[in-house]
Short mmCIF file of C-alpha atoms and ligand atoms in Angstrom, two decimals:
data_model
loop_
_atom_site.label_atom_id
_atom_site.label_comp_id
_atom_site.label_asym_id
_atom_site.label_seq_id
_atom_site.Cartn_x
_atom_site.Cartn_y
_atom_site.Cartn_z
CA UNK A 27 16.29 16.52 -34.35
CA UNK A 28 16.47 18.99 -37.74
CA UNK A 29 18.11 17.47 -40.99
CA UNK A 30 20.59 19.53 -42.43
CA UNK A 31 21.38 19.30 -45.89
CA UNK A 32 24.68 18.30 -47.56
CA UNK A 33 25.95 21.61 -48.17
CA UNK A 34 25.01 23.71 -45.08
CA UNK A 35 27.37 24.91 -42.43
CA UNK A 36 28.26 21.94 -39.55
CA UNK A 37 26.23 22.60 -36.07
CA UNK A 38 29.26 22.00 -34.40
CA UNK A 39 30.05 26.12 -35.58
CA UNK A 40 33.01 24.96 -37.35
CA UNK A 41 32.46 26.61 -40.43
CA UNK A 42 32.95 23.69 -43.00
CA UNK A 43 29.86 22.56 -44.85
CA UNK A 44 28.19 19.23 -43.25
CA UNK A 45 28.90 17.22 -45.82
CA UNK A 46 32.73 17.72 -44.81
CA UNK A 47 32.25 17.92 -41.44
CA UNK A 48 29.59 15.57 -39.15
CA UNK A 49 27.47 14.06 -40.90
CA UNK A 50 29.23 10.78 -41.37
CA UNK A 51 29.86 11.52 -37.23
CA UNK A 52 26.14 11.63 -37.25
CA UNK A 53 25.35 8.73 -39.65
CA UNK A 54 27.40 6.97 -36.95
CA UNK A 55 25.86 8.41 -34.17
CA UNK A 56 21.93 6.71 -35.20
CA UNK A 57 23.74 3.30 -35.70
CA UNK A 58 24.40 3.64 -32.18
CA UNK A 59 20.96 4.97 -30.96
CA UNK A 60 19.21 2.09 -32.81
CA UNK A 61 20.82 -0.32 -31.36
CA UNK A 62 20.24 1.59 -28.10
CA UNK A 63 23.46 3.11 -27.25
CA UNK A 64 23.21 6.05 -25.20
CA UNK A 65 24.39 8.77 -27.29
CA UNK A 66 25.77 12.36 -26.35
CA UNK A 67 23.96 15.17 -27.62
CA UNK A 68 25.47 17.79 -30.15
CA UNK A 69 26.22 20.35 -27.28
CA UNK A 70 28.26 18.46 -25.76
CA UNK A 71 30.89 17.43 -28.72
CA UNK A 72 33.15 21.17 -28.89
CA UNK A 73 34.95 21.99 -31.87
CA UNK A 74 38.39 22.99 -33.15
CA UNK A 75 38.23 26.49 -31.61
CA UNK A 76 36.66 25.37 -28.56
CA UNK A 77 38.82 22.37 -27.54
CA UNK A 78 41.59 25.07 -27.73
CA UNK A 79 39.93 27.88 -25.61
CA UNK A 80 39.45 25.30 -23.20
CA UNK A 81 42.86 23.67 -23.19
CA UNK A 82 43.93 27.83 -22.36
CA UNK A 83 42.07 27.17 -19.30
CA UNK A 84 43.48 23.93 -19.24
CA UNK A 85 47.50 25.24 -18.56
CA UNK A 86 45.77 27.86 -16.13
CA UNK A 87 44.53 25.05 -13.93
CA UNK A 88 47.54 22.94 -13.95
CA UNK A 89 49.61 26.04 -13.24
CA UNK A 90 47.36 26.57 -10.05
CA UNK A 91 48.57 23.12 -8.93
CA UNK A 92 51.98 23.94 -9.91
CA UNK A 93 51.54 26.61 -7.51
CA UNK A 94 49.89 24.32 -4.68
CA UNK A 95 52.36 21.20 -4.84
CA UNK A 96 55.63 23.41 -4.26
CA UNK A 97 54.04 24.95 -0.75
CA UNK A 98 51.94 22.77 0.22
CA UNK A 99 53.58 21.40 3.97
CA UNK A 100 53.02 20.58 7.67
CA UNK A 101 51.25 23.39 9.65
CA UNK A 102 49.76 25.59 6.84
CA UNK A 103 46.14 26.11 7.15
CA UNK A 104 43.28 24.92 4.44
CA UNK A 105 42.21 28.23 4.11
CA UNK A 106 45.89 29.42 3.14
CA UNK A 107 45.66 26.50 -0.10
CA UNK A 108 42.03 29.02 -0.72
CA UNK A 109 44.11 32.37 -0.57
CA UNK A 110 46.72 30.55 -3.04
CA UNK A 111 44.85 28.99 -5.28
CA UNK A 112 42.50 32.58 -6.09
CA UNK A 113 45.70 34.36 -5.64
CA UNK A 114 47.37 32.20 -8.37
CA UNK A 115 44.35 32.02 -10.04
CA UNK A 116 43.84 35.61 -11.08
CA UNK A 117 46.95 36.81 -11.82
CA UNK A 118 47.05 34.39 -14.54
CA UNK A 119 43.65 36.43 -15.27
CA UNK A 120 41.07 33.21 -14.59
CA UNK A 121 38.46 32.65 -12.17
CA UNK A 122 38.13 29.99 -9.69
CA UNK A 123 35.03 28.19 -10.63
CA UNK A 124 34.09 26.82 -6.87
CA UNK A 125 33.76 30.30 -5.85
CA UNK A 126 30.21 30.86 -5.36
CA UNK A 127 29.69 28.35 -7.33
CA UNK A 128 25.58 27.19 -5.85
CA UNK A 129 27.10 28.97 -2.45
CA UNK A 130 30.16 27.16 -2.07
CA UNK A 131 32.01 29.64 -0.45
CA UNK A 132 35.55 29.19 -1.38
CA UNK A 133 38.05 29.36 -4.44
CA UNK A 134 38.80 25.15 -3.92
CA UNK A 135 37.49 22.11 -2.46
CA UNK A 136 40.50 20.52 0.51
CA UNK A 137 39.36 17.12 1.39
CA UNK A 138 41.40 15.51 4.22
CA UNK A 139 41.98 12.07 4.98
CA UNK A 140 38.25 10.76 5.69
CA UNK A 141 36.55 13.42 4.34
CA UNK A 142 36.18 11.94 0.02
CA UNK A 143 35.30 15.70 -0.79
CA UNK A 144 34.31 19.41 -1.80
CA UNK A 145 35.97 19.75 1.84
CA UNK A 146 35.54 23.88 2.09
CA UNK A 147 38.77 25.25 3.61
CA UNK A 148 38.89 26.78 7.06
CA UNK A 149 41.32 28.63 9.08
CA UNK A 150 40.51 25.23 11.98
CA UNK A 151 42.08 23.02 9.38
CA UNK A 152 45.61 23.26 9.80
CA UNK A 153 47.68 20.11 8.22
CA UNK A 154 48.83 17.50 10.62
CA UNK A 155 51.70 15.15 9.62
CA UNK A 156 50.58 11.72 8.26
CA UNK A 157 47.35 13.85 6.86
CA UNK A 158 46.79 12.94 3.16
CA UNK A 159 44.60 15.22 1.26
CA UNK A 160 42.97 16.70 -2.00
CA UNK A 161 43.10 19.49 -3.51
CA UNK A 162 41.22 19.87 -6.18
CA UNK A 163 40.97 23.24 -8.48
CA UNK A 164 38.28 24.44 -11.32
CA UNK A 165 39.39 26.91 -13.48
CA UNK A 166 37.17 29.63 -15.89
CA UNK A 167 39.83 31.47 -18.06
CA UNK A 168 38.19 33.77 -21.74
CA UNK A 169 34.74 31.65 -20.53
CA UNK A 170 36.12 27.91 -20.66
CA UNK A 171 36.49 25.49 -17.96
CA UNK A 172 38.66 23.38 -16.63
CA UNK A 173 39.19 21.19 -13.14
CA UNK A 174 41.42 18.95 -12.31
CA UNK A 175 42.53 17.48 -8.75
CA UNK A 176 45.51 15.82 -7.56
CA UNK A 177 46.35 14.00 -3.78
CA UNK A 178 49.00 15.66 -1.11
CA UNK A 179 50.29 13.80 1.47
CA UNK A 180 51.65 15.18 4.35
CA UNK A 181 55.29 14.50 6.07
CA UNK A 182 55.50 10.52 6.96
CA UNK A 183 51.65 9.10 6.31
CA UNK A 184 51.26 5.31 7.06
CA UNK A 185 51.87 2.41 4.44
CA UNK A 186 48.05 1.80 3.89
CA UNK A 187 47.41 5.48 3.16
CA UNK A 188 50.41 5.48 1.17
CA UNK A 189 49.48 2.68 -1.28
CA UNK A 190 45.62 4.53 -1.18
CA UNK A 191 47.10 7.00 -2.59
CA UNK A 192 48.63 5.27 -5.41
CA UNK A 193 46.63 2.87 -6.15
CA UNK A 194 44.02 5.27 -7.13
CA UNK A 195 46.19 7.77 -9.11
CA UNK A 196 47.01 3.76 -11.11
CA UNK A 197 43.42 3.94 -11.65
CA UNK A 198 42.78 7.48 -13.36
CA UNK A 199 45.82 5.26 -15.96
CA UNK A 200 43.51 1.57 -15.49
CA UNK A 201 40.69 4.01 -16.94
CA UNK A 202 42.48 5.89 -19.27
CA UNK A 203 43.37 2.50 -21.99
CA UNK A 204 39.26 2.42 -22.02
CA UNK A 205 38.84 5.91 -23.37
CA UNK A 206 38.54 5.60 -27.29
CA UNK A 207 35.90 6.82 -29.79
CA UNK A 208 32.99 4.96 -29.97
CA UNK A 209 34.13 2.92 -26.56
CA UNK A 210 31.64 3.06 -23.97
CA UNK A 211 32.39 4.96 -20.29
CA UNK A 212 30.59 2.45 -19.07
CA UNK A 213 34.57 0.18 -20.08
CA UNK A 214 36.17 3.01 -17.52
CA UNK A 215 33.79 3.04 -15.15
CA UNK A 216 34.04 -0.53 -15.05
CA UNK A 217 37.92 -0.65 -15.68
CA UNK A 218 38.47 1.19 -12.46
CA UNK A 219 35.87 -0.69 -10.24
CA UNK A 220 37.46 -3.94 -10.73
CA UNK A 221 41.54 -2.04 -10.18
CA UNK A 222 40.28 -0.97 -7.46
CA UNK A 223 38.30 -3.98 -6.01
CA UNK A 224 41.12 -6.34 -6.89
CA UNK A 225 43.30 -4.05 -4.11
CA UNK A 226 40.68 -4.29 -1.44
CA UNK A 227 39.22 -1.41 -1.85
CA UNK A 228 35.26 0.14 -2.31
CA UNK A 229 34.83 2.90 -4.69
CA UNK A 230 32.02 5.69 -3.93
CA UNK A 231 29.05 5.40 -5.68
CA UNK A 232 26.87 8.75 -5.77
CA UNK A 233 29.40 11.29 -7.30
CA UNK A 234 31.67 11.19 -10.12
CA UNK A 235 32.69 12.79 -12.82
CA UNK A 236 31.47 15.13 -15.50
CA UNK A 237 31.49 16.45 -19.19
CA UNK A 238 33.03 19.90 -18.55
CA UNK A 239 34.55 23.28 -21.10
CA UNK A 240 31.79 25.53 -21.90
CA UNK A 241 30.45 25.05 -18.52
CA UNK A 242 31.66 23.98 -14.97
CA UNK A 243 29.64 20.72 -14.80
CA UNK A 244 27.46 19.62 -18.16
CA UNK A 245 26.29 15.66 -19.90
CA UNK A 246 27.71 12.75 -18.98
CA UNK A 247 27.54 12.19 -15.79
CA UNK A 248 30.44 9.90 -15.30
CA UNK A 249 30.34 6.34 -12.68
CA UNK A 250 32.88 4.66 -11.85
CA UNK A 251 31.21 1.71 -10.64
CA UNK A 252 29.49 1.21 -14.30
CA UNK A 253 29.54 -1.67 -16.34
CA UNK A 254 31.42 -2.64 -20.03
CA UNK A 255 29.32 -1.52 -22.93
CA UNK A 256 26.89 0.49 -20.94
CA UNK A 257 26.59 4.06 -20.17
CA UNK A 258 27.26 7.16 -23.04
CA UNK A 259 28.88 6.22 -25.71
CA UNK A 260 32.63 8.37 -26.00
CA UNK A 261 32.90 9.99 -29.48
CA UNK A 262 35.59 12.55 -30.39
CA UNK A 263 35.33 16.18 -28.93
CA UNK A 264 33.85 14.95 -26.26
CA UNK A 265 36.13 16.35 -22.42
CA UNK A 266 34.74 14.80 -19.37
CA UNK A 267 36.37 14.05 -16.56
CA UNK A 268 38.09 10.84 -14.86
CA UNK A 269 37.67 11.70 -10.86
CA UNK A 270 37.16 8.09 -8.96
CA UNK A 271 36.57 8.31 -5.03
CA UNK A 272 38.63 5.72 -3.86
CA UNK A 273 37.83 4.09 0.04
CA UNK A 274 39.85 2.39 2.39
CA UNK A 275 36.98 0.74 4.10
CA UNK A 276 33.34 0.92 2.89
CA UNK A 277 32.23 2.65 0.13
CA UNK A 278 29.22 4.26 2.44
CA UNK A 279 29.38 7.87 2.78
CA UNK A 280 26.99 10.68 4.48
CA UNK A 281 27.10 14.93 3.73
CA UNK A 282 28.24 17.35 6.90
CA UNK A 283 24.64 18.75 6.85
CA UNK A 284 26.13 21.80 8.91
CA UNK A 285 28.36 23.11 5.83
CA UNK A 286 25.70 21.41 3.55
CA UNK A 287 28.58 20.67 1.03
CA UNK A 288 31.62 18.09 2.57
CA UNK A 289 31.52 14.88 2.39
CA UNK A 290 32.59 11.82 4.68
CA UNK A 291 32.93 8.19 4.53
CA UNK A 292 29.99 6.68 7.36
CA UNK A 293 32.82 4.51 8.11
CA UNK A 294 35.66 7.02 8.95
CA UNK A 295 38.10 5.29 6.43
CA UNK A 296 40.19 7.55 4.95
CA UNK A 297 39.17 8.46 1.46
CA UNK A 298 41.38 9.31 -1.83
CA UNK A 299 40.64 10.89 -5.17
CA UNK A 300 42.75 12.14 -8.12
CA UNK A 301 41.35 14.19 -11.34
CA UNK A 302 42.08 14.31 -14.64
CA UNK A 303 40.26 16.50 -17.42
CA UNK A 304 40.49 14.29 -20.66
CA UNK A 305 39.82 15.05 -24.56
CA UNK A 306 38.28 11.44 -26.65
CA UNK A 307 40.24 12.78 -29.96
CA UNK A 308 40.36 10.41 -33.22
CA UNK A 309 42.34 7.82 -32.48
CA UNK A 310 42.16 8.13 -28.24
CA UNK A 311 42.97 10.51 -25.71
CA UNK A 312 44.56 13.82 -24.68
CA UNK A 313 45.14 14.50 -21.53
CA UNK A 314 44.01 18.04 -20.84
CA UNK A 315 44.42 18.64 -17.64
CA UNK A 316 46.11 16.82 -14.35
N1 LIG B 20 35.22 20.47 -8.59
C1 LIG B 20 34.64 19.35 -8.11
C2 LIG B 20 34.47 18.74 -9.17
O1 LIG B 20 35.30 17.17 -9.43
C3 LIG B 20 33.33 20.16 -8.05
C4 LIG B 20 32.70 21.03 -6.78
S1 LIG B 20 31.54 21.41 -6.49
C5 LIG B 20 32.04 23.07 -5.36
O2 LIG B 20 33.07 18.31 -10.32
F1 LIG B 20 31.59 23.69 -5.58
F2 LIG B 20 32.47 22.62 -4.67
F3 LIG B 20 33.69 23.52 -6.09
CO1 LIG B 21 35.32 17.71 -11.46
#
């Protein structure tokens, strides 16, 4: 790596001199690297201006999810949710990030019951009383990306499904307690995994969270079955999602061969997921989108 002089402009494009910006930060990073830690590249450390842009994107992302929350109910199709996401996102001058992303055909992912994630909205999927559904909204606004998802219970839902949804939501708070600068992503991953296990559930291993902000999916890949003290070091300016997929039964999953996207639980039991977007700050974290 190229060594910056103390009076050079910082690599983060803040316009400040290196010595007044990320110079001591880099020394600390190098120290962790020497001790064998996985450290983030400069590319995924956001400066104040980028963070502000990403915050604006998150506002649109949250507003779209709020819009869905007010309307979702028994009898509507997931295609209708897709239309609402498209209309509300574009009305707010955003772009739905999933649309045409690696060939994804719709503006949002809708995953019902035993669908784990990446469900494709369809006029044939009509929400029924007792269903649980994840609506995963990802937004591009002024070039910045945001990503969060919520679960909805349709009408009266069984106690066991309600508990799955509630425990999965609580797992985010458990994970968040571990988000701090100079901690490890594995601290968060293990906390979530332990909490899910204590509640009799399993956590999906193959699909995780991700860095986000300047692109839809950036480094790091984020596991929720990782171990304390492992995985990437968390540092101020890093932004990633916490989005565990928690299964009522086994953690085994498969992808629909016909559509190439929808992920299901192998045993047909329900799965739940909530997703938030988190910024690591100087003294902890900020929830940017939820
Ligand atoms: N929103 C998903 C995530 O949390 C990604 C969906 S990719 C798509 O990472 F193409 F299916 F939209
Ligand atoms: Co995500």
